[in-house]
mmCIF file of C-alpha atoms in Angstrom:
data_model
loop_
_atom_site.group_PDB
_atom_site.id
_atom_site.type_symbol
_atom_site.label_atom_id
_atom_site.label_comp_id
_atom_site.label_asym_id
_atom_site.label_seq_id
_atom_site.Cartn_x
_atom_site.Cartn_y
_atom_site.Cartn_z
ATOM 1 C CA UNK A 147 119.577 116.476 89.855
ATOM 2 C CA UNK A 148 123.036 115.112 90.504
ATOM 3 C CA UNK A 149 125.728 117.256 88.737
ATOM 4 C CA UNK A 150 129.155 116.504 87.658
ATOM 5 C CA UNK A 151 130.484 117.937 90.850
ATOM 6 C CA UNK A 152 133.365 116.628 93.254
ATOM 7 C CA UNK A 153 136.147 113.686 92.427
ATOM 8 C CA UNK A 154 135.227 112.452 89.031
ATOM 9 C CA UNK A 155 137.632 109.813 89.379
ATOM 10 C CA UNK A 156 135.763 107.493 91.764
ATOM 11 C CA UNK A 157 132.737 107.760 89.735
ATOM 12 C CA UNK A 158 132.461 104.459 88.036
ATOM 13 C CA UNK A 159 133.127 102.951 91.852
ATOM 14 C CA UNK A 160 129.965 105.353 93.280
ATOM 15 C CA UNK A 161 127.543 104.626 90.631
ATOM 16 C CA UNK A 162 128.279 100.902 91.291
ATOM 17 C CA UNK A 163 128.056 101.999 95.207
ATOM 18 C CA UNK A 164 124.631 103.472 94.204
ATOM 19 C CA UNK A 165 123.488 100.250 92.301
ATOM 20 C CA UNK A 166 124.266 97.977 95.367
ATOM 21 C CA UNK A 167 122.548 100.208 97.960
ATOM 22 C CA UNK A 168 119.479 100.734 95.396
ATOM 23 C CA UNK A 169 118.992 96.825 95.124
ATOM 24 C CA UNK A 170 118.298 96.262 99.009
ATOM 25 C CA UNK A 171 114.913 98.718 98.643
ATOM 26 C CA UNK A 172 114.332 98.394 94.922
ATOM 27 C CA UNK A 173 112.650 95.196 94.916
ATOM 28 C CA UNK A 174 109.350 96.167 94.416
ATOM 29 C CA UNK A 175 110.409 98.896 92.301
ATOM 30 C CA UNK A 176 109.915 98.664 88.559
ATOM 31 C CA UNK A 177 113.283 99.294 86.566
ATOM 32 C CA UNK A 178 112.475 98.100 83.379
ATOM 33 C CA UNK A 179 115.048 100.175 81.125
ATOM 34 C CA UNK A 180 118.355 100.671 81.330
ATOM 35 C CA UNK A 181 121.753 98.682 80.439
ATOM 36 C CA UNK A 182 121.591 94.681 80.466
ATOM 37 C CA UNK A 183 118.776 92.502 79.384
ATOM 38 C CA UNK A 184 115.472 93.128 81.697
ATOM 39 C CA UNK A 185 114.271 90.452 83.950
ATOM 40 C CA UNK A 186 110.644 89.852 85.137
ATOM 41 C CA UNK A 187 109.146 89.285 88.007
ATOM 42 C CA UNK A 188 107.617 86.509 89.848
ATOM 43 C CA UNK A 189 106.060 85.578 93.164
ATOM 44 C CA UNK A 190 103.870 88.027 95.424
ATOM 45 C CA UNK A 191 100.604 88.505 96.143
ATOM 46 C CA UNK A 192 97.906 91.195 97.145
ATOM 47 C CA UNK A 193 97.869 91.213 100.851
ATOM 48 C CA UNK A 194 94.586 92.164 102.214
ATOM 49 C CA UNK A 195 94.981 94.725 105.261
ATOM 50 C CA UNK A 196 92.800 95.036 108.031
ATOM 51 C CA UNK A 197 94.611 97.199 109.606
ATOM 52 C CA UNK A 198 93.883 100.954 107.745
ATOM 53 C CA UNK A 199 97.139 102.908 109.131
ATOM 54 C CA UNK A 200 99.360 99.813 108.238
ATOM 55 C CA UNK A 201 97.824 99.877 104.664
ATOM 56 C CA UNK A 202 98.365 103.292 103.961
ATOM 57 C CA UNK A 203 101.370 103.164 105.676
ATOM 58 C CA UNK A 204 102.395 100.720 102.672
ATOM 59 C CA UNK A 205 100.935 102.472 99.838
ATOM 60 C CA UNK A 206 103.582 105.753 100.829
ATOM 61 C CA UNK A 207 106.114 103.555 100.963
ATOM 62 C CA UNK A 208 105.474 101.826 97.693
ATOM 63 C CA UNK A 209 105.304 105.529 96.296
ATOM 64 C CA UNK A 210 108.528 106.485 97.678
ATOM 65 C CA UNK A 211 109.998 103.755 96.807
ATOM 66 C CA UNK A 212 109.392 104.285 93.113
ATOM 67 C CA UNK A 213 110.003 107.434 93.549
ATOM 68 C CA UNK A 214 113.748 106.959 94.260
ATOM 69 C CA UNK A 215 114.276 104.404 91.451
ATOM 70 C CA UNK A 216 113.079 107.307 89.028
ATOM 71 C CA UNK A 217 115.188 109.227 90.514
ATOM 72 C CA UNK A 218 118.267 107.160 90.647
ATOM 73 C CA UNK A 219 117.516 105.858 87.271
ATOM 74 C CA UNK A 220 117.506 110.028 85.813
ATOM 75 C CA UNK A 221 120.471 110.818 87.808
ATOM 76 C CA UNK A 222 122.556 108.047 87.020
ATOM 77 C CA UNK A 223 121.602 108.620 83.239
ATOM 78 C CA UNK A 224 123.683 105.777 80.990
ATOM 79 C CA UNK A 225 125.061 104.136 83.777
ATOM 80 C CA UNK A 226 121.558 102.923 85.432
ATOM 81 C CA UNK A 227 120.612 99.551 84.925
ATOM 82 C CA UNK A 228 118.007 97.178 83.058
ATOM 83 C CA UNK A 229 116.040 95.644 85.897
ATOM 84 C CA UNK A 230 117.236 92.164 86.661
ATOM 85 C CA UNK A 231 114.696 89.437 87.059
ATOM 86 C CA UNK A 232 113.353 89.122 90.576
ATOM 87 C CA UNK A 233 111.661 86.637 93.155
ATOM 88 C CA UNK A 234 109.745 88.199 95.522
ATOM 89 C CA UNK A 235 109.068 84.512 97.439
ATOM 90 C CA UNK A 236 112.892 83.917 97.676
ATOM 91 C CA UNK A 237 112.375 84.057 101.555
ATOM 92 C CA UNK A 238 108.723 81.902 101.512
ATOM 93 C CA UNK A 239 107.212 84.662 103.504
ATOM 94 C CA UNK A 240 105.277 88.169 103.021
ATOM 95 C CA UNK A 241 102.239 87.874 101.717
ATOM 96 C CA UNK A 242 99.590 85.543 103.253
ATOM 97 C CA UNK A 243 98.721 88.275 105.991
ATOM 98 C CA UNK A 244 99.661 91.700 107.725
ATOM 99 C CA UNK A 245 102.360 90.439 109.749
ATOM 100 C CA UNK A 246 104.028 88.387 107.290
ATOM 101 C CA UNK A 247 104.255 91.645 105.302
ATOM 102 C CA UNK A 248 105.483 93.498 108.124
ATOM 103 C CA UNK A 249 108.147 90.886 108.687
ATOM 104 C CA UNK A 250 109.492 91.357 104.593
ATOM 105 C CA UNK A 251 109.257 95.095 104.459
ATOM 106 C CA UNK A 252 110.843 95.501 107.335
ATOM 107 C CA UNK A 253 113.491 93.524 106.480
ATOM 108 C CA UNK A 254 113.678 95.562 103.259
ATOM 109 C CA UNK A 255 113.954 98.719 104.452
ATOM 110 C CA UNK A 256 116.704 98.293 107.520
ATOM 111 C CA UNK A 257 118.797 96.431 104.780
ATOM 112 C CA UNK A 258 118.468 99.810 102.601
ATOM 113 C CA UNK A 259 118.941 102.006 105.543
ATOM 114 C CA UNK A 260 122.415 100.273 106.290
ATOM 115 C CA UNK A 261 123.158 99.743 103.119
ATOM 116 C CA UNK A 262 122.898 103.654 102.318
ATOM 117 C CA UNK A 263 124.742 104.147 105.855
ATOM 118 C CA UNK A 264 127.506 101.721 105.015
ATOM 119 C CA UNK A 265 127.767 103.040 101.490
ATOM 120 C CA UNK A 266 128.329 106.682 102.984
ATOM 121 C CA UNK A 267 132.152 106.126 103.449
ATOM 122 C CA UNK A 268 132.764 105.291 99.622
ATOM 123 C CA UNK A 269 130.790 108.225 98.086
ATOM 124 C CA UNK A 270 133.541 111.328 97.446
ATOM 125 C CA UNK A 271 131.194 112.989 94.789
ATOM 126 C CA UNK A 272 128.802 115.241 97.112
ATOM 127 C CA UNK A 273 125.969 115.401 94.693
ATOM 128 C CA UNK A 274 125.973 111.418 95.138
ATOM 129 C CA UNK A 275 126.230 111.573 99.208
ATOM 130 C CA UNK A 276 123.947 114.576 99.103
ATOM 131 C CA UNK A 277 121.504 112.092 97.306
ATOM 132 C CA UNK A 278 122.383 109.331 99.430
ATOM 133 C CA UNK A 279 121.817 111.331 102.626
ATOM 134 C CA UNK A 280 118.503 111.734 101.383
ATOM 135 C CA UNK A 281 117.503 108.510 100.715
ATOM 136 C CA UNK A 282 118.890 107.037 103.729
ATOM 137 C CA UNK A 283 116.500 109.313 105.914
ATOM 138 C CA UNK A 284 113.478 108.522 104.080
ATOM 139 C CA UNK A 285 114.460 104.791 104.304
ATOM 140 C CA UNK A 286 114.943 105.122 108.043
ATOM 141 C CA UNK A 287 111.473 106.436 108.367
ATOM 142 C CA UNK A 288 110.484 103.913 106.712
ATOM 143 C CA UNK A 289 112.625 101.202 108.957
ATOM 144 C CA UNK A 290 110.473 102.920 112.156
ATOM 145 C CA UNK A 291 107.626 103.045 111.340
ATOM 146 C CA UNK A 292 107.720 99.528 110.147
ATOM 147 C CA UNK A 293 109.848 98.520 113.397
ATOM 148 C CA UNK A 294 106.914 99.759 115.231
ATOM 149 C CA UNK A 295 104.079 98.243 113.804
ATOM 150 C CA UNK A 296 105.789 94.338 113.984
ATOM 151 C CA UNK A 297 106.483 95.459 118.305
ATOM 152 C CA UNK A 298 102.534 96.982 118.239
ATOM 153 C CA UNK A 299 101.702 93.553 116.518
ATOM 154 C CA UNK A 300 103.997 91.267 118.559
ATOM 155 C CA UNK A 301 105.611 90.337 115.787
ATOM 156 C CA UNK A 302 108.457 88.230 115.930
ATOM 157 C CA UNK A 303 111.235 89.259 112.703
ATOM 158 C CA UNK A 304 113.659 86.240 112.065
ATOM 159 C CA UNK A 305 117.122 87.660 111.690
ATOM 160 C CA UNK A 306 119.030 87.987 108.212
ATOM 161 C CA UNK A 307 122.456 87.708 108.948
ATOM 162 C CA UNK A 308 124.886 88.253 112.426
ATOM 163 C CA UNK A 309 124.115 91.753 111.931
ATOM 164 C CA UNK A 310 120.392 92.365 111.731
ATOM 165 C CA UNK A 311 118.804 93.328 114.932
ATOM 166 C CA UNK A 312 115.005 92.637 114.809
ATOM 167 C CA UNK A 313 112.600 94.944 116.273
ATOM 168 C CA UNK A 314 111.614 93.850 120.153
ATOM 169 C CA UNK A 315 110.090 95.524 123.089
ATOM 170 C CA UNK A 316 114.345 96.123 124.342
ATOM 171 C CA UNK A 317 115.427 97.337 121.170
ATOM 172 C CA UNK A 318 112.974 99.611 119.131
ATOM 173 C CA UNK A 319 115.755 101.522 117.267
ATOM 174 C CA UNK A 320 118.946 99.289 116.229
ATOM 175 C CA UNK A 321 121.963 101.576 116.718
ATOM 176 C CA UNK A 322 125.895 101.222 117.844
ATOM 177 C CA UNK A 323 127.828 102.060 120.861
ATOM 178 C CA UNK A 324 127.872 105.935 119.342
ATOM 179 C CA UNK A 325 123.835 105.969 118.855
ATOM 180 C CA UNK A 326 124.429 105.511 115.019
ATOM 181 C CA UNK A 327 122.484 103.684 112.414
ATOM 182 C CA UNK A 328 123.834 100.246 111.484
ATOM 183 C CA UNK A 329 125.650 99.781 108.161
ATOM 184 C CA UNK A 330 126.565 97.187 105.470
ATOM 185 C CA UNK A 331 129.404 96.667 102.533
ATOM 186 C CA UNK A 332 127.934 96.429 99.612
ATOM 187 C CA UNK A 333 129.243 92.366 99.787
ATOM 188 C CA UNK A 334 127.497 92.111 102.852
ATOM 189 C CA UNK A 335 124.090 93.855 100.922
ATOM 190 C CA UNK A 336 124.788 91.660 98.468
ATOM 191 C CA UNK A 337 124.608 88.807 100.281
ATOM 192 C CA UNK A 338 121.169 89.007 101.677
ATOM 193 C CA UNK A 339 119.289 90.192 98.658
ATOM 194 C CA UNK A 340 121.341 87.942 95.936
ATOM 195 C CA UNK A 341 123.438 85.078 97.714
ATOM 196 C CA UNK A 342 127.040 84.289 97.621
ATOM 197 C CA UNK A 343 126.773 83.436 93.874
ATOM 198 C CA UNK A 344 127.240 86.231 91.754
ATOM 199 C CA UNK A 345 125.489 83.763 89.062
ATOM 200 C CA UNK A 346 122.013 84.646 91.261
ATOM 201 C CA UNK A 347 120.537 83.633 93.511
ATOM 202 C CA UNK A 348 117.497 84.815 96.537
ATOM 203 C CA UNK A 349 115.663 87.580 95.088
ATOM 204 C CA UNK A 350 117.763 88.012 92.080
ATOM 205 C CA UNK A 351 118.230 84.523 90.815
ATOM 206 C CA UNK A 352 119.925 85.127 87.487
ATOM 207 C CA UNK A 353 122.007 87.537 88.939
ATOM 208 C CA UNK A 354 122.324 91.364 88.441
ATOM 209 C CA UNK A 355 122.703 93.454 85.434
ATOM 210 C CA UNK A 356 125.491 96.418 86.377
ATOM 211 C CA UNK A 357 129.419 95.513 87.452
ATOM 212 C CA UNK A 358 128.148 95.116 91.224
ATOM 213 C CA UNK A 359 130.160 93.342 93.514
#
């Protein structure tokens, strides 16, 4: 449980730090309480795997997944948000087979790693980065596993923005000069999972509940 610990004066800028890195994984989450009016959820489909490892594969992810928005949701007590309403066919792909769904989920979860890798540097509270820390790992293992499957399924991952380096048979682990994880701003998290528009837009088309930026 995340305490009261560290430099309470930040706090209102973490929690919104927390919100922003929560939305790149939190997609297929279900928040459905919290502060702001609750938003439902369109698009998706039941994808049928052939592939057994991939499938349950998915399923612990999915269960991890909701997993952290419970826990986010408990530790950020008032603060956490309603759900906002969310398209999951804002990119027109994921769902008709495996590698469609390999393509979106692993989009989803190297956008959370960086954006829980980029958020690092603004989190002063230590229960918060002690949290973060922790979701960050299980989102890279995620972000590998999935990176392997769409190189084992020649899978070719359309990039997000200048920043996103697809899996390929040259680059299995995306990393910088120093052999670190990639990160994002919150802006630049925000601007694959919502748009430019902070009225809404791509997955969160009426925007987001929560003051994130």
């Amino acid at each position: 449980m995340i305490t009261g610990d560290g430099d309470q004066s930040s706090l209102p800028q973490q929690v919104n730090t927390f919100h922003a890195g929560r939305l790149a994984c939190r997609v297929r989450g279900c928040l459905r309480r919290g502060v702001g009016n609750a938003g439902g959820t369109k698009g998706g489909a039941k994808v049928a795997f052939t592939n057994k490892s991939l499938e349950n594969l998915v399923k612990e992810i999915a269960a991890d997944e909701l997993d952290h928005v419970r826990f986010l949701r408990k530790a950020l007590g008032s603060a956490a948000v309603a759900k906002p309403a969310i398209d999951l066919d804002a990119l027109k792909i994921g769902f008709k087979n495996e590698n469609e769904f390999i393509i979106l989920a692993r989009a989803f979860e190297d956008v959370g790693v960086s954006a829980y890798r980029g958020a690092a540097k603004l989190i002063q509270n230590k229960d918060y980065l002690d949290a973060a820390a922790g979701i960050l790992a299980t989102e890279a293992y995620h972000a590998g596993h999935l990176r392997s499957h769409a190189n084992y399924a020649d899978v070719t991952s359309p990039k997000l923005d200048c920043q996103d380096r697809p899996p390929t048979e040259s680059e299995w682990v995306p990393t910088d000069d120093n052999g670190l994880a990639l990160g994002r701003t919150p802006p630049q998290v925000l601007a694959i999972v919502r748009g430019k528009s902070a009225d809404g837009g791509a997955f969160f088309p009426r925007g987001l509940n929560g003051n994130v930026k």
